[in-house]
Amino acid sequence: MVKWTDKERSTVRTVWESIDIDELGPEVLRRVLIVYPWTERYFGAFGDIFTTTAILQNPKVAAHGIVVLRALDQAVKNMDNIKDTYAALSRLHFEKLEVDPDNFRLLADCITISVACKLRAEMNPQVQATWQKFLQAVVDAMCAQYY
Amino acid sequence: MTSLTAKDKEVVKAFWAKVGGSAAELGSDALARLLVVYPQTKTYFSHWKDLSPGSAPVKKHGATIMNGVSDAVGKIDDLTGGLLSLSELHAFTLRVDPANFKIFAHNILVVLAINFPDDFTPSVHVAMDKFLAALARALAEKYR
């Protein structure tokens, strides 16, 4: 289980509270698809996601970005139990969606960068360290049910 | 991984024309973050008294590194050739584990996002990510 100081807990909550999921969600997933185009393999049902323009305009990408960030909310609310919180999601991503778990790391990096664009100087080195520690715990939990 | 397309180089050069003037500050911030967010990197700097963000050695060395990145933008058409002596320095003298180039690149991207949120679009992000990866490869060229 990951240990959190009071400062770290409040940092994660503060960062999360300054994010609008409806705004950031689409941005994050667009970034993942544009910066790491091989991730397109998981979104065959989304229609045209093969050019930057198409990705930026695709409504299914935007909607799914929101779904993904809503799931991150669960981790913020259950910081002492992230592994159990994500057990079912991890199993789903392995057994049904067959997602290479390295993609969770790529998504985490894109989340950090999108949040950095929003928070700017507020994301000082300490805040960045705590936020990345948090996302690492989420990534580890998402990998935990792979076998 | 892939090499840089003409479009990648164009995007990198255009973006750097805009942001390159702040290279020293960006570099200092990126190095400060590296040391805080990835504490294992502190092992390379035990000869500095103060590793905290804003300290003199961090500021100075961050600027040095980022000026190197600026220089590499100018050599974007032949990174391997252009960075030969820097690669030898990192391989034989500094002996920095090349895995750290990737970590440092991430912090450069974070610093760019923070300082230029409107310009650091996904298209610029991918071009810069590719460029920094190519830079890292050129830097690791002489390792073995």
mmCIF file of C-alpha atoms in Angstrom:
data_model
loop_
_atom_site.group_PDB
_atom_site.id
_atom_site.type_symbol
_atom_site.label_atom_id
_atom_site.label_comp_id
_atom_site.label_asym_id
_atom_site.label_seq_id
_atom_site.Cartn_x
_atom_site.Cartn_y
_atom_site.Cartn_z
ATOM 1 C CA MET A 1 0.000 0.000 0.000
ATOM 2 C CA VAL A 2 1.315 3.438 -0.890
ATOM 3 C CA LYS A 3 1.963 5.772 2.043
ATOM 4 C CA TRP A 4 0.787 9.351 1.810
ATOM 5 C CA THR A 5 1.700 12.284 4.021
ATOM 6 C CA ASP A 6 -1.018 14.802 4.866
ATOM 7 C CA LYS A 7 0.711 17.267 2.570
ATOM 8 C CA GLU A 8 0.646 14.823 -0.331
ATOM 9 C CA ARG A 9 -3.040 14.079 0.195
ATOM 10 C CA SER A 10 -3.941 17.735 0.199
ATOM 11 C CA THR A 11 -1.737 18.391 -2.854
ATOM 12 C CA VAL A 12 -3.462 15.675 -4.887
ATOM 13 C CA ARG A 13 -6.882 16.970 -3.820
ATOM 14 C CA THR A 14 -5.957 20.573 -4.644
ATOM 15 C CA VAL A 15 -4.653 19.633 -8.085
ATOM 16 C CA TRP A 16 -7.752 17.539 -8.769
ATOM 17 C CA GLU A 17 -10.096 20.293 -7.652
ATOM 18 C CA SER A 18 -8.551 22.766 -10.076
ATOM 19 C CA ILE A 19 -9.278 20.452 -12.993
ATOM 20 C CA ASP A 20 -12.465 20.523 -15.026
ATOM 21 C CA ILE A 21 -12.873 16.921 -16.191
ATOM 22 C CA ASP A 22 -15.077 17.950 -19.111
ATOM 23 C CA GLU A 23 -12.324 20.265 -20.336
ATOM 24 C CA LEU A 24 -9.261 18.212 -19.520
ATOM 25 C CA GLY A 25 -10.597 14.751 -20.398
ATOM 26 C CA PRO A 26 -10.885 15.361 -24.146
ATOM 27 C CA GLU A 27 -7.532 17.158 -24.178
ATOM 28 C CA VAL A 28 -5.715 14.285 -22.488
ATOM 29 C CA LEU A 29 -6.994 11.584 -24.828
ATOM 30 C CA ARG A 30 -6.369 13.754 -27.886
ATOM 31 C CA ARG A 31 -2.801 14.212 -26.715
ATOM 32 C CA VAL A 32 -2.302 10.466 -26.233
ATOM 33 C CA LEU A 33 -3.558 9.668 -29.749
ATOM 34 C CA ILE A 34 -1.525 12.435 -31.402
ATOM 35 C CA VAL A 35 1.735 12.005 -29.480
ATOM 36 C CA TYR A 36 1.627 8.183 -29.404
ATOM 37 C CA PRO A 37 -0.259 7.230 -32.576
ATOM 38 C CA TRP A 38 0.049 3.475 -32.022
ATOM 39 C CA THR A 39 -2.576 3.855 -29.288
ATOM 40 C CA GLU A 40 -5.103 4.176 -32.121
ATOM 41 C CA ARG A 41 -5.141 0.368 -32.152
ATOM 42 C CA TYR A 42 -7.482 0.353 -29.154
ATOM 43 C CA PHE A 43 -10.092 2.678 -30.572
ATOM 44 C CA GLY A 44 -11.264 1.026 -33.785
ATOM 45 C CA ALA A 45 -14.856 1.883 -32.968
ATOM 46 C CA PHE A 46 -14.188 5.617 -32.862
ATOM 47 C CA GLY A 47 -14.166 6.216 -36.618
ATOM 48 C CA ASP A 48 -11.560 8.555 -38.073
ATOM 49 C CA ILE A 49 -8.675 9.009 -35.632
ATOM 50 C CA PHE A 50 -5.866 8.871 -38.157
ATOM 51 C CA THR A 51 -4.937 12.520 -38.560
ATOM 52 C CA THR A 52 -4.393 15.280 -36.035
ATOM 53 C CA THR A 53 -7.399 17.208 -37.406
ATOM 54 C CA ALA A 54 -9.664 14.160 -37.195
ATOM 55 C CA ILE A 55 -8.543 13.396 -33.632
ATOM 56 C CA LEU A 56 -9.121 16.976 -32.498
ATOM 57 C CA GLN A 57 -12.661 16.967 -33.912
ATOM 58 C CA ASN A 58 -13.725 13.423 -33.041
ATOM 59 C CA PRO A 59 -16.618 13.489 -30.544
ATOM 60 C CA LYS A 60 -16.050 9.879 -29.395
ATOM 61 C CA VAL A 61 -12.471 10.725 -28.445
ATOM 62 C CA ALA A 62 -13.702 13.696 -26.431
ATOM 63 C CA ALA A 63 -16.404 11.638 -24.707
ATOM 64 C CA HIS A 64 -14.034 8.825 -23.852
ATOM 65 C CA GLY A 65 -11.449 11.228 -22.436
ATOM 66 C CA ILE A 66 -14.090 12.277 -19.925
ATOM 67 C CA VAL A 67 -14.810 8.622 -19.059
ATOM 68 C CA VAL A 68 -11.113 8.044 -18.356
ATOM 69 C CA LEU A 69 -10.740 11.075 -16.087
ATOM 70 C CA ARG A 70 -13.940 10.184 -14.228
ATOM 71 C CA ALA A 71 -12.256 6.894 -13.383
ATOM 72 C CA LEU A 72 -9.254 8.814 -12.032
ATOM 73 C CA ASP A 73 -11.637 10.510 -9.612
ATOM 74 C CA GLN A 74 -12.037 7.125 -7.914
ATOM 75 C CA ALA A 75 -8.331 7.067 -7.122
ATOM 76 C CA VAL A 76 -8.459 10.586 -5.665
ATOM 77 C CA LYS A 77 -11.334 9.497 -3.412
ATOM 78 C CA ASN A 78 -9.617 6.237 -2.369
ATOM 79 C CA MET A 79 -5.954 7.096 -2.078
ATOM 80 C CA ASP A 80 -5.375 4.460 0.616
ATOM 81 C CA ASN A 81 -6.875 1.723 -1.465
ATOM 82 C CA ILE A 82 -6.037 2.449 -5.083
ATOM 83 C CA LYS A 83 -5.074 -1.150 -5.834
ATOM 84 C CA ASP A 84 -8.440 -2.595 -4.807
ATOM 85 C CA THR A 85 -10.330 0.324 -6.299
ATOM 86 C CA TYR A 86 -8.906 -0.474 -9.729
ATOM 87 C CA ALA A 87 -8.879 -4.292 -9.551
ATOM 88 C CA ALA A 88 -11.927 -4.714 -11.786
ATOM 89 C CA LEU A 89 -10.764 -2.051 -14.249
ATOM 90 C CA SER A 90 -7.338 -3.667 -14.435
ATOM 91 C CA ARG A 91 -8.866 -7.061 -15.156
ATOM 92 C CA LEU A 92 -11.076 -5.496 -17.813
ATOM 93 C CA HIS A 93 -8.118 -3.829 -19.538
ATOM 94 C CA PHE A 94 -6.202 -7.098 -19.573
ATOM 95 C CA GLU A 95 -8.831 -9.744 -20.268
ATOM 96 C CA LYS A 96 -11.300 -7.898 -22.482
ATOM 97 C CA LEU A 97 -9.619 -4.775 -23.872
ATOM 98 C CA GLU A 98 -6.161 -6.398 -24.182
ATOM 99 C CA VAL A 99 -4.324 -3.133 -23.593
ATOM 100 C CA ASP A 100 -0.524 -3.174 -23.349
ATOM 101 C CA PRO A 101 0.062 -1.743 -19.857
ATOM 102 C CA ASP A 102 2.884 0.474 -21.099
ATOM 103 C CA ASN A 103 0.062 2.634 -22.441
ATOM 104 C CA PHE A 104 -1.002 3.477 -18.883
ATOM 105 C CA ARG A 105 2.398 5.118 -18.416
ATOM 106 C CA LEU A 106 1.963 7.090 -21.648
ATOM 107 C CA LEU A 107 -1.501 8.214 -20.536
ATOM 108 C CA ALA A 108 -0.117 9.268 -17.147
ATOM 109 C CA ASP A 109 2.557 11.401 -18.844
ATOM 110 C CA CYS A 110 -0.064 13.087 -21.023
ATOM 111 C CA ILE A 111 -2.265 13.739 -17.968
ATOM 112 C CA THR A 112 0.705 15.372 -16.214
ATOM 113 C CA ILE A 113 1.464 17.556 -19.225
ATOM 114 C CA SER A 114 -2.167 18.606 -19.727
ATOM 115 C CA VAL A 115 -2.449 19.420 -16.014
ATOM 116 C CA ALA A 116 0.825 21.375 -16.274
ATOM 117 C CA CYS A 117 -0.662 23.460 -19.095
ATOM 118 C CA LYS A 118 -3.608 24.276 -16.814
ATOM 119 C CA LEU A 119 -1.838 24.803 -13.486
ATOM 120 C CA ARG A 120 1.315 26.410 -14.908
ATOM 121 C CA ALA A 121 3.610 27.725 -12.119
ATOM 122 C CA GLU A 122 1.285 26.235 -9.497
ATOM 123 C CA MET A 123 2.708 22.907 -10.568
ATOM 124 C CA ASN A 124 5.991 23.562 -8.822
ATOM 125 C CA PRO A 125 8.576 20.744 -8.490
ATOM 126 C CA GLN A 126 7.051 19.449 -5.241
ATOM 127 C CA VAL A 127 3.534 19.417 -6.653
ATOM 128 C CA GLN A 128 4.812 17.657 -9.780
ATOM 129 C CA ALA A 129 6.577 15.044 -7.639
ATOM 130 C CA THR A 130 3.431 14.336 -5.599
ATOM 131 C CA TRP A 131 1.164 14.280 -8.631
ATOM 132 C CA GLN A 132 3.455 11.862 -10.473
ATOM 133 C CA LYS A 133 3.688 9.663 -7.353
ATOM 134 C CA PHE A 134 -0.103 9.545 -7.341
ATOM 135 C CA LEU A 135 -0.342 8.676 -11.037
ATOM 136 C CA GLN A 136 2.338 6.009 -10.594
ATOM 137 C CA ALA A 137 0.155 4.382 -7.910
ATOM 138 C CA VAL A 138 -2.748 4.427 -10.369
ATOM 139 C CA VAL A 139 -0.600 2.936 -13.142
ATOM 140 C CA ASP A 140 0.663 0.199 -10.795
ATOM 141 C CA ALA A 141 -2.920 -0.627 -9.801
ATOM 142 C CA MET A 142 -3.978 -0.792 -13.450
ATOM 143 C CA CYS A 143 -1.145 -3.272 -14.103
ATOM 144 C CA ALA A 144 -1.813 -5.347 -10.985
ATOM 145 C CA GLN A 145 -4.371 -7.779 -12.411
ATOM 146 C CA TYR A 146 -2.389 -8.686 -15.516
ATOM 147 C CA TYR A 147 -1.140 -12.284 -15.524
ATOM 148 C CA MET B 1 12.102 4.497 -33.187
ATOM 149 C CA THR B 2 11.432 6.728 -36.186
ATOM 150 C CA SER B 3 13.702 9.522 -37.407
ATOM 151 C CA LEU B 4 12.593 13.140 -37.743
ATOM 152 C CA THR B 5 10.486 14.058 -40.781
ATOM 153 C CA ALA B 6 10.845 17.399 -42.537
ATOM 154 C CA LYS B 7 7.602 18.451 -40.858
ATOM 155 C CA ASP B 8 8.955 17.512 -37.395
ATOM 156 C CA LYS B 9 12.058 19.632 -37.968
ATOM 157 C CA GLU B 10 9.964 22.557 -39.185
ATOM 158 C CA VAL B 11 7.703 22.419 -36.127
ATOM 159 C CA VAL B 12 10.651 22.124 -33.724
ATOM 160 C CA LYS B 13 12.526 25.019 -35.300
ATOM 161 C CA ALA B 14 9.448 27.267 -35.367
ATOM 162 C CA PHE B 15 8.579 26.483 -31.752
ATOM 163 C CA TRP B 16 12.185 26.954 -30.598
ATOM 164 C CA ALA B 17 12.370 30.306 -32.365
ATOM 165 C CA LYS B 18 9.570 31.341 -30.024
ATOM 166 C CA VAL B 19 10.789 29.778 -26.767
ATOM 167 C CA GLY B 20 14.549 29.430 -27.190
ATOM 168 C CA GLY B 21 15.187 32.865 -25.728
ATOM 169 C CA SER B 22 14.132 31.507 -22.329
ATOM 170 C CA ALA B 23 16.403 28.466 -22.621
ATOM 171 C CA ALA B 24 18.438 29.260 -19.490
ATOM 172 C CA GLU B 25 15.387 29.592 -17.197
ATOM 173 C CA LEU B 26 13.624 26.625 -18.774
ATOM 174 C CA GLY B 27 16.724 24.497 -18.281
ATOM 175 C CA SER B 28 17.144 25.511 -14.647
ATOM 176 C CA ASP B 29 13.498 24.666 -13.953
ATOM 177 C CA ALA B 30 13.742 21.320 -15.783
ATOM 178 C CA LEU B 31 16.864 20.316 -13.850
ATOM 179 C CA ALA B 32 15.309 21.406 -10.550
ATOM 180 C CA ARG B 33 12.304 19.205 -11.278
ATOM 181 C CA LEU B 34 14.503 16.268 -12.270
ATOM 182 C CA LEU B 35 16.234 16.337 -8.888
ATOM 183 C CA VAL B 36 12.986 16.672 -6.919
ATOM 184 C CA VAL B 37 10.696 14.353 -8.878
ATOM 185 C CA TYR B 38 13.348 11.682 -9.597
ATOM 186 C CA PRO B 39 15.574 11.733 -6.493
ATOM 187 C CA GLN B 40 17.770 8.921 -7.842
ATOM 188 C CA THR B 41 19.271 11.506 -10.245
ATOM 189 C CA LYS B 42 20.827 13.286 -7.273
ATOM 190 C CA THR B 43 23.475 10.572 -7.295
ATOM 191 C CA TYR B 44 25.202 12.396 -10.144
ATOM 192 C CA PHE B 45 25.548 15.628 -8.213
ATOM 193 C CA SER B 46 27.006 14.716 -4.844
ATOM 194 C CA HIS B 47 29.701 17.326 -5.490
ATOM 195 C CA TRP B 48 27.146 20.154 -5.208
ATOM 196 C CA LYS B 49 26.382 21.564 -1.788
ATOM 197 C CA ASP B 50 22.860 22.618 -2.616
ATOM 198 C CA LEU B 51 20.562 20.610 -4.884
ATOM 199 C CA SER B 52 17.393 22.553 -4.184
ATOM 200 C CA PRO B 53 15.420 24.365 -6.899
ATOM 201 C CA GLY B 54 16.815 27.844 -7.418
ATOM 202 C CA SER B 55 20.256 27.064 -6.001
ATOM 203 C CA ALA B 56 23.243 28.445 -7.875
ATOM 204 C CA PRO B 57 24.632 25.134 -9.211
ATOM 205 C CA VAL B 58 21.181 23.937 -10.317
ATOM 206 C CA LYS B 59 20.485 27.233 -12.087
ATOM 207 C CA LYS B 60 23.852 27.299 -13.796
ATOM 208 C CA HIS B 61 23.905 23.690 -14.859
ATOM 209 C CA GLY B 62 20.279 23.725 -16.018
ATOM 210 C CA ALA B 63 21.163 26.648 -18.279
ATOM 211 C CA THR B 64 24.212 24.791 -19.613
ATOM 212 C CA ILE B 65 22.124 21.754 -20.498
ATOM 213 C CA MET B 66 19.359 23.719 -22.164
ATOM 214 C CA ASN B 67 21.848 25.769 -24.171
ATOM 215 C CA GLY B 68 23.055 22.389 -25.421
ATOM 216 C CA VAL B 69 19.481 21.580 -26.473
ATOM 217 C CA SER B 70 19.258 24.946 -28.280
ATOM 218 C CA ASP B 71 22.488 24.140 -30.017
ATOM 219 C CA ALA B 72 21.088 20.752 -31.036
ATOM 220 C CA VAL B 73 18.075 22.456 -32.656
ATOM 221 C CA GLY B 74 20.584 24.173 -34.926
ATOM 222 C CA LYS B 75 22.133 20.808 -35.733
ATOM 223 C CA ILE B 76 18.819 19.071 -36.264
ATOM 224 C CA ASP B 77 19.796 17.819 -39.715
ATOM 225 C CA ASP B 78 22.715 15.831 -38.324
ATOM 226 C CA LEU B 79 22.345 15.241 -34.609
ATOM 227 C CA THR B 80 24.727 12.282 -34.503
ATOM 228 C CA GLY B 81 27.548 14.192 -36.192
ATOM 229 C CA GLY B 82 26.805 17.466 -34.465
ATOM 230 C CA LEU B 83 26.707 15.941 -30.966
ATOM 231 C CA LEU B 84 29.729 13.665 -31.324
ATOM 232 C CA SER B 85 31.945 15.354 -28.754
ATOM 233 C CA LEU B 86 29.043 15.768 -26.311
ATOM 234 C CA SER B 87 28.318 12.082 -26.713
ATOM 235 C CA GLU B 88 31.940 11.248 -25.908
ATOM 236 C CA LEU B 89 31.768 13.484 -22.855
ATOM 237 C CA HIS B 90 28.645 11.748 -21.543
ATOM 238 C CA ALA B 91 29.940 8.284 -22.412
ATOM 239 C CA PHE B 92 33.513 8.413 -21.129
ATOM 240 C CA THR B 93 33.688 11.222 -18.606
ATOM 241 C CA LEU B 94 30.232 11.789 -17.137
ATOM 242 C CA ARG B 95 29.023 8.203 -17.626
ATOM 243 C CA VAL B 96 25.385 9.174 -17.153
ATOM 244 C CA ASP B 97 23.024 6.210 -17.508
ATOM 245 C CA PRO B 98 21.213 7.035 -20.775
ATOM 246 C CA ALA B 99 17.870 6.107 -19.207
ATOM 247 C CA ASN B 100 18.124 9.513 -17.563
ATOM 248 C CA PHE B 101 17.945 11.291 -20.928
ATOM 249 C CA LYS B 102 14.337 10.114 -21.211
ATOM 250 C CA ILE B 103 13.500 11.321 -17.724
ATOM 251 C CA PHE B 104 15.105 14.695 -18.376
ATOM 252 C CA ALA B 105 13.205 14.989 -21.673
ATOM 253 C CA HIS B 106 9.922 14.483 -19.797
ATOM 254 C CA ASN B 107 10.799 17.348 -17.474
ATOM 255 C CA ILE B 108 11.662 19.566 -20.439
ATOM 256 C CA LEU B 109 8.204 18.841 -21.863
ATOM 257 C CA VAL B 110 6.547 19.655 -18.513
ATOM 258 C CA VAL B 111 8.432 22.959 -18.328
ATOM 259 C CA LEU B 112 7.429 23.821 -21.905
ATOM 260 C CA ALA B 113 3.780 23.004 -21.094
ATOM 261 C CA ILE B 114 3.884 25.217 -18.004
ATOM 262 C CA ASN B 115 5.468 28.187 -19.722
ATOM 263 C CA PHE B 116 3.862 27.981 -23.154
ATOM 264 C CA PRO B 117 0.492 26.249 -22.613
ATOM 265 C CA ASP B 118 -1.116 27.729 -25.720
ATOM 266 C CA ASP B 119 1.809 26.963 -28.014
ATOM 267 C CA PHE B 120 2.536 23.494 -26.648
ATOM 268 C CA THR B 121 -0.252 21.887 -28.670
ATOM 269 C CA PRO B 122 -0.347 18.114 -29.197
ATOM 270 C CA SER B 123 1.325 18.631 -32.614
ATOM 271 C CA VAL B 124 4.206 20.582 -31.070
ATOM 272 C CA HIS B 125 4.337 18.070 -28.193
ATOM 273 C CA VAL B 126 4.853 15.096 -30.525
ATOM 274 C CA ALA B 127 7.511 16.897 -32.599
ATOM 275 C CA MET B 128 9.431 17.962 -29.478
ATOM 276 C CA ASP B 129 9.112 14.480 -27.963
ATOM 277 C CA LYS B 130 10.543 12.961 -31.141
ATOM 278 C CA PHE B 131 13.329 15.560 -31.289
ATOM 279 C CA LEU B 132 14.360 14.982 -27.679
ATOM 280 C CA ALA B 133 14.345 11.218 -28.293
ATOM 281 C CA ALA B 134 16.568 11.707 -31.351
ATOM 282 C CA LEU B 135 18.826 13.962 -29.279
ATOM 283 C CA ALA B 136 19.057 11.295 -26.587
ATOM 284 C CA ARG B 137 19.966 8.674 -29.190
ATOM 285 C CA ALA B 138 22.724 10.908 -30.588
ATOM 286 C CA LEU B 139 24.008 11.538 -27.061
ATOM 287 C CA ALA B 140 24.122 7.802 -26.353
ATOM 288 C CA GLU B 141 25.898 7.031 -29.623
ATOM 289 C CA LYS B 142 29.404 6.662 -28.177
ATOM 290 C CA TYR B 143 28.418 4.660 -25.096
ATOM 291 C CA ARG B 144 29.200 1.212 -26.461
#
